[in-house]
């Protein structure tokens, strides 16, 4: 029975870790670094428990209202302690040479968060010795910590990228969001489950499901948009993939070094030998215009020159006539 409870407390974290690592497609993170982050995340459950006890005593001292104590405890104290400690562990990777892609921030934050969730889940399950508790926490609590880790890691990776590009103000904003958004998600979840009301509990369950779906969509989008963080160097023990490394351009001798790709010179197509112009289809050629001939004038009687036509004598025989003598 004990082995079943332990596996029930551990399996959800294993599945979620596999889900995130499968989407880290550009390069694999060093195993030693991931194991270190998981162990440190798990160990933060011990100081988190102590700080929450101290915070509870302080809240009880400053407030006598039960509703206000519940609000401050589960909306402020618990999320601030747990997410704050996980964020401090995550900050140990800020200058790590393996942290050279934006999606690495998601991987590191999820590993830390699930390390915390795994040990916390085991402590709850072993305390109650209930399989039902293990199943309920595996459905609700562990995905919640993974959700907070995804959002924390996304803004943490963007903060590292902006810092490398010299955008310090945007880097500070991203680091604030990396802590603030998980605080809000965790606080709403804890506060909804702390209220003894079926309607509020159902609302908290619906909130957890919706936020987890959004976190999965964010994780998939971050994986597709993964980009190299300039100036961070190669990952530990592995070369940077050619499509992810910083662009390196070959310098042309005699030309100043450019940091942008040069446009290739325009190449003209070789001149083709001129082909003789073929005459068009031999259409009938039009002849030149010719002056039409002048009309012939018919002779008019009495205008003929010598020899005039001889008129035959009337009644005389033809033949030469003898002269008179």
CSV table of C-alpha atoms in Angstrom, one decimal:
chain,number,residue,atom,x,y,z
A,1,UNK,CA,0.0,0.0,0.0
A,2,UNK,CA,2.8,2.4,0.9
A,3,UNK,CA,4.5,1.8,-2.5
A,4,UNK,CA,1.2,2.6,-4.3
A,5,UNK,CA,0.8,5.8,-2.4
A,6,UNK,CA,4.4,6.9,-3.2
A,7,UNK,CA,4.0,6.1,-6.9
A,8,UNK,CA,0.6,7.9,-6.9
A,9,UNK,CA,2.4,11.0,-5.5
A,10,UNK,CA,5.3,10.8,-7.9
A,11,UNK,CA,3.8,9.8,-11.3
A,12,UNK,CA,2.0,13.1,-12.0
A,13,UNK,CA,5.3,15.0,-11.7
A,14,UNK,CA,7.1,12.5,-13.9
A,15,UNK,CA,4.5,12.8,-16.7
A,16,UNK,CA,4.6,16.6,-16.6
A,17,UNK,CA,8.4,16.7,-16.7
A,18,UNK,CA,8.4,14.4,-19.7
A,19,UNK,CA,5.8,16.6,-21.4
A,20,UNK,CA,8.0,19.8,-21.0
A,21,UNK,CA,11.3,18.1,-21.9
A,22,UNK,CA,9.8,16.7,-25.1
A,23,UNK,CA,9.1,20.2,-26.3
A,24,UNK,CA,12.7,21.4,-25.7
A,25,UNK,CA,13.6,20.6,-29.3
A,26,UNK,CA,16.6,22.8,-30.0
A,27,UNK,CA,19.0,21.3,-27.5
A,28,UNK,CA,18.9,19.0,-24.4
A,29,UNK,CA,19.7,20.6,-21.1
A,30,UNK,CA,22.5,19.2,-18.9
A,31,UNK,CA,21.1,16.3,-16.8
A,32,UNK,CA,23.2,17.4,-13.8
A,33,UNK,CA,21.7,20.9,-13.9
A,34,UNK,CA,18.1,19.5,-14.1
A,35,UNK,CA,18.7,17.1,-11.2
A,36,UNK,CA,20.2,19.9,-9.1
A,37,UNK,CA,17.2,22.1,-9.7
A,38,UNK,CA,14.7,19.3,-8.9
A,39,UNK,CA,16.4,18.6,-5.6
A,40,UNK,CA,16.7,22.3,-4.6
A,41,UNK,CA,13.0,22.7,-5.5
A,42,UNK,CA,12.1,19.8,-3.4
A,43,UNK,CA,14.2,21.0,-0.4
A,44,UNK,CA,12.4,24.4,-0.4
A,45,UNK,CA,9.3,22.6,1.0
A,46,UNK,CA,11.0,22.5,4.4
A,47,UNK,CA,11.7,26.3,4.8
A,48,UNK,CA,8.4,27.0,3.2
A,49,UNK,CA,6.5,25.1,5.9
A,50,UNK,CA,8.4,27.0,8.6
A,51,UNK,CA,7.8,30.4,7.0
A,52,UNK,CA,4.1,29.6,6.6
A,53,UNK,CA,3.8,28.8,10.3
A,54,UNK,CA,5.5,32.1,11.2
A,55,UNK,CA,3.3,34.0,8.7
A,56,UNK,CA,0.2,32.3,10.2
A,57,UNK,CA,1.1,33.4,13.7
A,58,UNK,CA,1.7,37.0,12.4
A,59,UNK,CA,-1.6,37.1,10.7
A,60,UNK,CA,-3.5,35.9,13.8
A,61,UNK,CA,-1.8,38.6,15.8
A,62,UNK,CA,-2.8,41.4,13.5
A,63,UNK,CA,-6.3,40.3,12.6
A,64,UNK,CA,-9.2,39.0,14.6
A,65,UNK,CA,-11.5,38.4,11.7
A,66,UNK,CA,-11.7,34.8,10.5
A,67,UNK,CA,-12.4,35.8,6.9
A,68,UNK,CA,-9.5,38.3,6.9
A,69,UNK,CA,-7.2,35.7,8.3
A,70,UNK,CA,-8.2,33.2,5.6
A,71,UNK,CA,-7.8,35.9,2.9
A,72,UNK,CA,-4.3,36.9,4.1
A,73,UNK,CA,-3.1,33.4,4.7
A,74,UNK,CA,-4.1,31.7,1.4
A,75,UNK,CA,-4.1,34.7,-0.9
A,76,UNK,CA,-0.9,36.3,0.3
A,77,UNK,CA,1.2,34.3,2.7
A,78,UNK,CA,1.2,30.8,1.2
A,79,UNK,CA,1.7,31.9,-2.4
A,80,UNK,CA,4.3,34.5,-1.6
A,81,UNK,CA,6.4,32.0,0.5
A,82,UNK,CA,6.2,29.0,-2.0
A,83,UNK,CA,6.5,30.9,-5.2
A,84,UNK,CA,9.1,33.3,-3.8
A,85,UNK,CA,11.4,30.3,-2.7
A,86,UNK,CA,11.0,28.6,-6.1
A,87,UNK,CA,11.9,31.9,-7.8
A,88,UNK,CA,15.0,32.2,-5.7
A,89,UNK,CA,16.1,28.7,-6.7
A,90,UNK,CA,15.4,29.6,-10.3
A,91,UNK,CA,17.6,32.7,-10.1
A,92,UNK,CA,20.6,30.4,-9.6
A,93,UNK,CA,20.5,29.7,-13.3
A,94,UNK,CA,20.7,33.3,-14.4
A,95,UNK,CA,24.4,33.3,-15.3
A,96,UNK,CA,24.6,29.6,-16.1
A,97,UNK,CA,26.2,29.0,-19.5
A,98,UNK,CA,23.6,26.4,-20.4
A,99,UNK,CA,20.9,29.1,-20.2
A,100,UNK,CA,21.2,30.2,-23.8
A,101,UNK,CA,17.6,29.8,-25.2
A,102,UNK,CA,14.4,31.5,-24.0
A,103,UNK,CA,12.6,28.1,-23.6
A,104,UNK,CA,15.3,27.0,-21.1
A,105,UNK,CA,13.6,29.3,-18.6
A,106,UNK,CA,10.4,27.3,-18.9
A,107,UNK,CA,12.3,24.1,-18.5
A,108,UNK,CA,14.2,25.2,-15.4
A,109,UNK,CA,11.1,26.8,-13.7
A,110,UNK,CA,8.9,23.7,-14.3
A,111,UNK,CA,11.6,21.4,-12.9
A,112,UNK,CA,11.9,23.5,-9.8
A,113,UNK,CA,8.2,23.8,-9.3
A,114,UNK,CA,7.6,20.0,-9.8
A,115,UNK,CA,10.4,19.2,-7.4
A,116,UNK,CA,8.6,21.3,-4.8
A,117,UNK,CA,5.2,19.7,-5.7
A,118,UNK,CA,6.6,16.1,-5.6
A,119,UNK,CA,7.9,16.3,-2.1
A,120,UNK,CA,4.9,18.3,-0.8
A,121,UNK,CA,2.6,15.7,-2.4
A,122,UNK,CA,4.5,12.9,-0.8
A,123,UNK,CA,4.3,14.5,2.6
A,124,UNK,CA,0.5,15.0,2.3
A,125,UNK,CA,-0.1,11.5,1.1
A,126,UNK,CA,2.0,9.9,3.8
A,127,UNK,CA,0.4,12.0,6.4
A,128,UNK,CA,-3.1,11.0,5.5
A,129,UNK,CA,-2.3,7.6,4.1
A,130,UNK,CA,-5.1,8.0,1.6
A,131,UNK,CA,-5.1,7.1,-2.1
A,132,UNK,CA,-7.9,9.6,-2.6
A,133,UNK,CA,-5.7,12.4,-1.3
A,134,UNK,CA,-3.0,11.3,-3.7
A,135,UNK,CA,-5.3,11.2,-6.7
A,136,UNK,CA,-6.9,14.6,-5.9
A,137,UNK,CA,-3.6,16.3,-5.4
A,138,UNK,CA,-2.2,14.7,-8.5
A,139,UNK,CA,-5.1,16.1,-10.5
A,140,UNK,CA,-5.2,19.6,-8.9
A,141,UNK,CA,-2.1,20.5,-6.9
A,142,UNK,CA,0.7,19.1,-9.1
A,143,UNK,CA,-0.7,20.6,-12.3
A,144,UNK,CA,-1.1,23.9,-10.5
A,145,UNK,CA,2.6,24.0,-9.6
A,146,UNK,CA,3.4,23.1,-13.2
A,147,UNK,CA,1.2,26.0,-14.4
A,148,UNK,CA,2.9,28.5,-12.2
A,149,UNK,CA,6.3,27.2,-13.4
A,150,UNK,CA,5.4,27.6,-17.0
A,151,UNK,CA,4.4,31.2,-16.6
A,152,UNK,CA,7.3,32.0,-14.3
A,153,UNK,CA,9.7,30.4,-16.8
A,154,UNK,CA,8.4,32.2,-19.8
A,155,UNK,CA,8.8,35.6,-18.3
A,156,UNK,CA,12.1,34.5,-16.8
A,157,UNK,CA,13.5,33.5,-20.2
A,158,UNK,CA,12.3,36.7,-21.8
A,159,UNK,CA,13.9,38.7,-19.0
A,160,UNK,CA,17.2,37.0,-19.7
A,161,UNK,CA,16.9,37.6,-23.4
A,162,UNK,CA,16.1,41.3,-22.9
A,163,UNK,CA,19.0,41.7,-20.5
A,164,UNK,CA,21.4,40.2,-23.1
A,165,UNK,CA,20.2,42.7,-25.7
A,166,UNK,CA,20.8,45.6,-23.3
A,167,UNK,CA,17.0,46.3,-22.6
A,168,UNK,CA,17.3,46.5,-18.8
A,169,UNK,CA,14.0,48.1,-18.2
A,170,UNK,CA,12.1,45.4,-20.1
A,171,UNK,CA,14.1,42.8,-18.3
A,172,UNK,CA,13.1,44.2,-14.9
A,173,UNK,CA,9.4,44.2,-15.9
A,174,UNK,CA,9.6,40.6,-17.1
A,175,UNK,CA,11.2,39.5,-13.8
A,176,UNK,CA,8.5,41.2,-11.8
A,177,UNK,CA,5.8,39.4,-14.0
A,178,UNK,CA,7.7,36.1,-13.5
A,179,UNK,CA,6.9,36.3,-9.8
A,180,UNK,CA,3.6,38.3,-9.8
A,181,UNK,CA,1.5,36.1,-12.2
A,182,UNK,CA,2.3,32.8,-10.4
A,183,UNK,CA,1.4,34.6,-7.1
A,184,UNK,CA,-2.0,35.5,-8.4
A,185,UNK,CA,-2.7,32.0,-9.9
A,186,UNK,CA,-1.6,30.2,-6.7
A,187,UNK,CA,-3.4,32.6,-4.4
A,188,UNK,CA,-6.7,32.3,-6.2
A,189,UNK,CA,-6.4,28.5,-6.2
A,190,UNK,CA,-5.6,28.2,-2.5
A,191,UNK,CA,-8.2,30.8,-1.5
A,192,UNK,CA,-11.0,29.0,-3.5
A,193,UNK,CA,-10.2,25.7,-1.9
A,194,UNK,CA,-10.0,27.1,1.6
A,195,UNK,CA,-13.6,28.3,1.5
A,196,UNK,CA,-16.1,25.8,2.8
A,197,UNK,CA,-18.5,26.1,0.0
A,198,UNK,CA,-19.3,23.7,-2.8
A,199,UNK,CA,-19.9,26.5,-5.3
A,200,UNK,CA,-16.6,28.1,-4.5
A,201,UNK,CA,-14.8,24.7,-4.7
A,202,UNK,CA,-16.3,24.0,-8.1
A,203,UNK,CA,-15.3,27.5,-9.2
A,204,UNK,CA,-11.8,26.8,-8.0
A,205,UNK,CA,-11.7,23.5,-9.9
A,206,UNK,CA,-12.9,25.2,-13.1
A,207,UNK,CA,-10.3,28.0,-12.6
A,208,UNK,CA,-7.5,25.4,-12.2
A,209,UNK,CA,-8.6,23.6,-15.4
A,210,UNK,CA,-8.8,26.8,-17.5
A,211,UNK,CA,-5.5,28.1,-16.3
A,212,UNK,CA,-3.8,24.8,-16.9
A,213,UNK,CA,-5.1,24.7,-20.5
A,214,UNK,CA,-3.8,28.2,-21.0
A,215,UNK,CA,-0.4,27.2,-19.5
A,216,UNK,CA,-0.2,24.3,-21.9
A,217,UNK,CA,-0.9,26.6,-24.9
A,218,UNK,CA,1.7,29.0,-23.6
A,219,UNK,CA,4.2,26.2,-23.3
A,220,UNK,CA,3.6,25.0,-26.8
A,221,UNK,CA,3.9,28.5,-28.2
A,222,UNK,CA,7.1,29.2,-26.2
A,223,UNK,CA,8.6,26.0,-27.6
A,224,UNK,CA,7.8,27.1,-31.2
A,225,UNK,CA,9.1,30.6,-30.6
A,226,UNK,CA,12.3,29.4,-28.9
A,227,UNK,CA,15.2,31.8,-29.8
A,228,UNK,CA,18.9,32.0,-29.0
A,229,UNK,CA,20.0,34.4,-26.3
A,230,UNK,CA,22.8,36.5,-27.8
A,231,UNK,CA,26.1,36.5,-26.0
A,232,UNK,CA,25.5,33.5,-23.7
A,233,UNK,CA,27.9,31.0,-25.4
A,234,UNK,CA,27.5,27.4,-26.3
A,235,UNK,CA,25.5,25.0,-24.2
A,236,UNK,CA,27.4,22.7,-21.9
A,237,UNK,CA,29.0,19.9,-23.8
A,238,UNK,CA,27.1,20.5,-27.0
A,239,UNK,CA,27.5,22.7,-30.0
A,240,UNK,CA,24.9,25.3,-30.8
A,241,UNK,CA,22.8,24.1,-33.8
A,242,UNK,CA,23.5,25.9,-37.0
A,243,UNK,CA,20.0,27.4,-37.2
A,244,UNK,CA,20.1,28.8,-33.7
A,245,UNK,CA,23.6,30.2,-33.4
A,246,UNK,CA,24.4,33.9,-33.9
A,247,UNK,CA,24.8,34.8,-37.6
A,248,UNK,CA,28.4,34.9,-38.8
A,249,UNK,CA,29.1,36.6,-42.1
A,250,UNK,CA,32.3,36.1,-44.1
A,251,UNK,CA,34.2,39.4,-44.5
A,252,UNK,CA,35.0,40.3,-48.1
A,253,UNK,CA,38.6,41.3,-48.6
A,254,UNK,CA,39.0,45.0,-49.0
A,255,UNK,CA,35.5,45.7,-47.7
A,256,UNK,CA,34.5,46.9,-44.2
A,257,UNK,CA,33.0,44.3,-41.8
A,258,UNK,CA,29.3,44.2,-42.1
A,259,UNK,CA,26.9,42.7,-39.5
A,260,UNK,CA,24.1,42.2,-42.0
A,261,UNK,CA,23.9,39.9,-45.0
A,262,UNK,CA,25.1,41.5,-48.3
A,263,UNK,CA,22.9,41.4,-51.3
A,264,UNK,CA,24.5,39.4,-54.1
A,265,UNK,CA,25.4,41.5,-57.2
A,266,UNK,CA,22.9,41.4,-60.0
A,267,UNK,CA,24.0,39.1,-62.7
A,268,UNK,CA,22.8,39.8,-66.2
A,269,UNK,CA,22.0,37.0,-68.5
A,270,UNK,CA,24.6,36.4,-71.2
A,271,UNK,CA,23.8,38.2,-74.5
A,272,UNK,CA,22.2,36.0,-77.0
A,273,UNK,CA,23.5,36.3,-80.7
A,274,UNK,CA,21.1,38.2,-82.8
A,275,UNK,CA,19.1,36.1,-85.1
A,276,UNK,CA,18.3,37.4,-88.6
A,277,UNK,CA,15.0,39.0,-88.8
A,278,UNK,CA,12.8,36.7,-90.7
A,279,UNK,CA,10.5,38.4,-93.2
A,280,UNK,CA,6.9,38.1,-92.4
A,281,UNK,CA,4.6,35.9,-94.3
A,282,UNK,CA,4.8,37.0,-97.9
A,283,UNK,CA,1.6,39.0,-98.2
A,284,UNK,CA,0.9,40.3,-101.7
A,285,UNK,CA,2.9,43.4,-102.2
A,286,UNK,CA,1.2,46.6,-103.3
A,287,UNK,CA,2.6,48.1,-106.5
A,288,UNK,CA,3.6,51.7,-106.8
A,289,UNK,CA,0.9,54.0,-107.9
A,290,UNK,CA,1.0,54.6,-111.7
A,291,UNK,CA,-0.5,57.5,-113.6
A,292,UNK,CA,-3.3,56.1,-115.8
A,293,UNK,CA,-2.7,56.7,-119.6
A,294,UNK,CA,-4.2,59.8,-121.1
A,295,UNK,CA,-7.3,59.0,-123.2
A,296,UNK,CA,-6.8,58.9,-126.9
A,297,UNK,CA,-8.5,61.6,-128.9
A,298,UNK,CA,-10.3,60.4,-132.0
A,299,UNK,CA,-9.6,62.4,-135.3
A,300,UNK,CA,-12.1,65.1,-136.3
A,301,UNK,CA,-13.1,65.3,-140.0
A,302,UNK,CA,-11.4,68.1,-141.9
A,303,UNK,CA,-8.4,68.2,-139.7
A,304,UNK,CA,-6.3,65.5,-141.4
A,305,UNK,CA,-3.1,66.6,-143.1
A,306,UNK,CA,-1.8,65.5,-146.6
A,307,UNK,CA,-2.6,63.1,-148.1
A,308,UNK,CA,-6.2,63.8,-147.7
A,309,UNK,CA,-8.4,60.9,-148.4
A,310,UNK,CA,-9.5,61.0,-152.0
A,311,UNK,CA,-13.2,61.2,-152.6
A,312,UNK,CA,-14.4,58.9,-155.3
A,313,UNK,CA,-16.0,60.6,-158.3
A,314,UNK,CA,-19.6,60.0,-158.7
A,315,UNK,CA,-20.7,57.9,-161.8
A,316,UNK,CA,-17.1,57.5,-163.1
A,317,UNK,CA,-15.3,54.4,-163.4
A,318,UNK,CA,-12.5,53.7,-161.4
A,319,UNK,CA,-9.1,53.9,-162.9
A,320,UNK,CA,-6.7,56.5,-164.1
A,321,UNK,CA,-8.1,59.2,-166.1
A,322,UNK,CA,-6.5,60.5,-169.3
A,323,UNK,CA,-5.6,64.1,-169.5
A,324,UNK,CA,-7.5,66.4,-171.6
A,325,UNK,CA,-5.7,67.7,-174.5
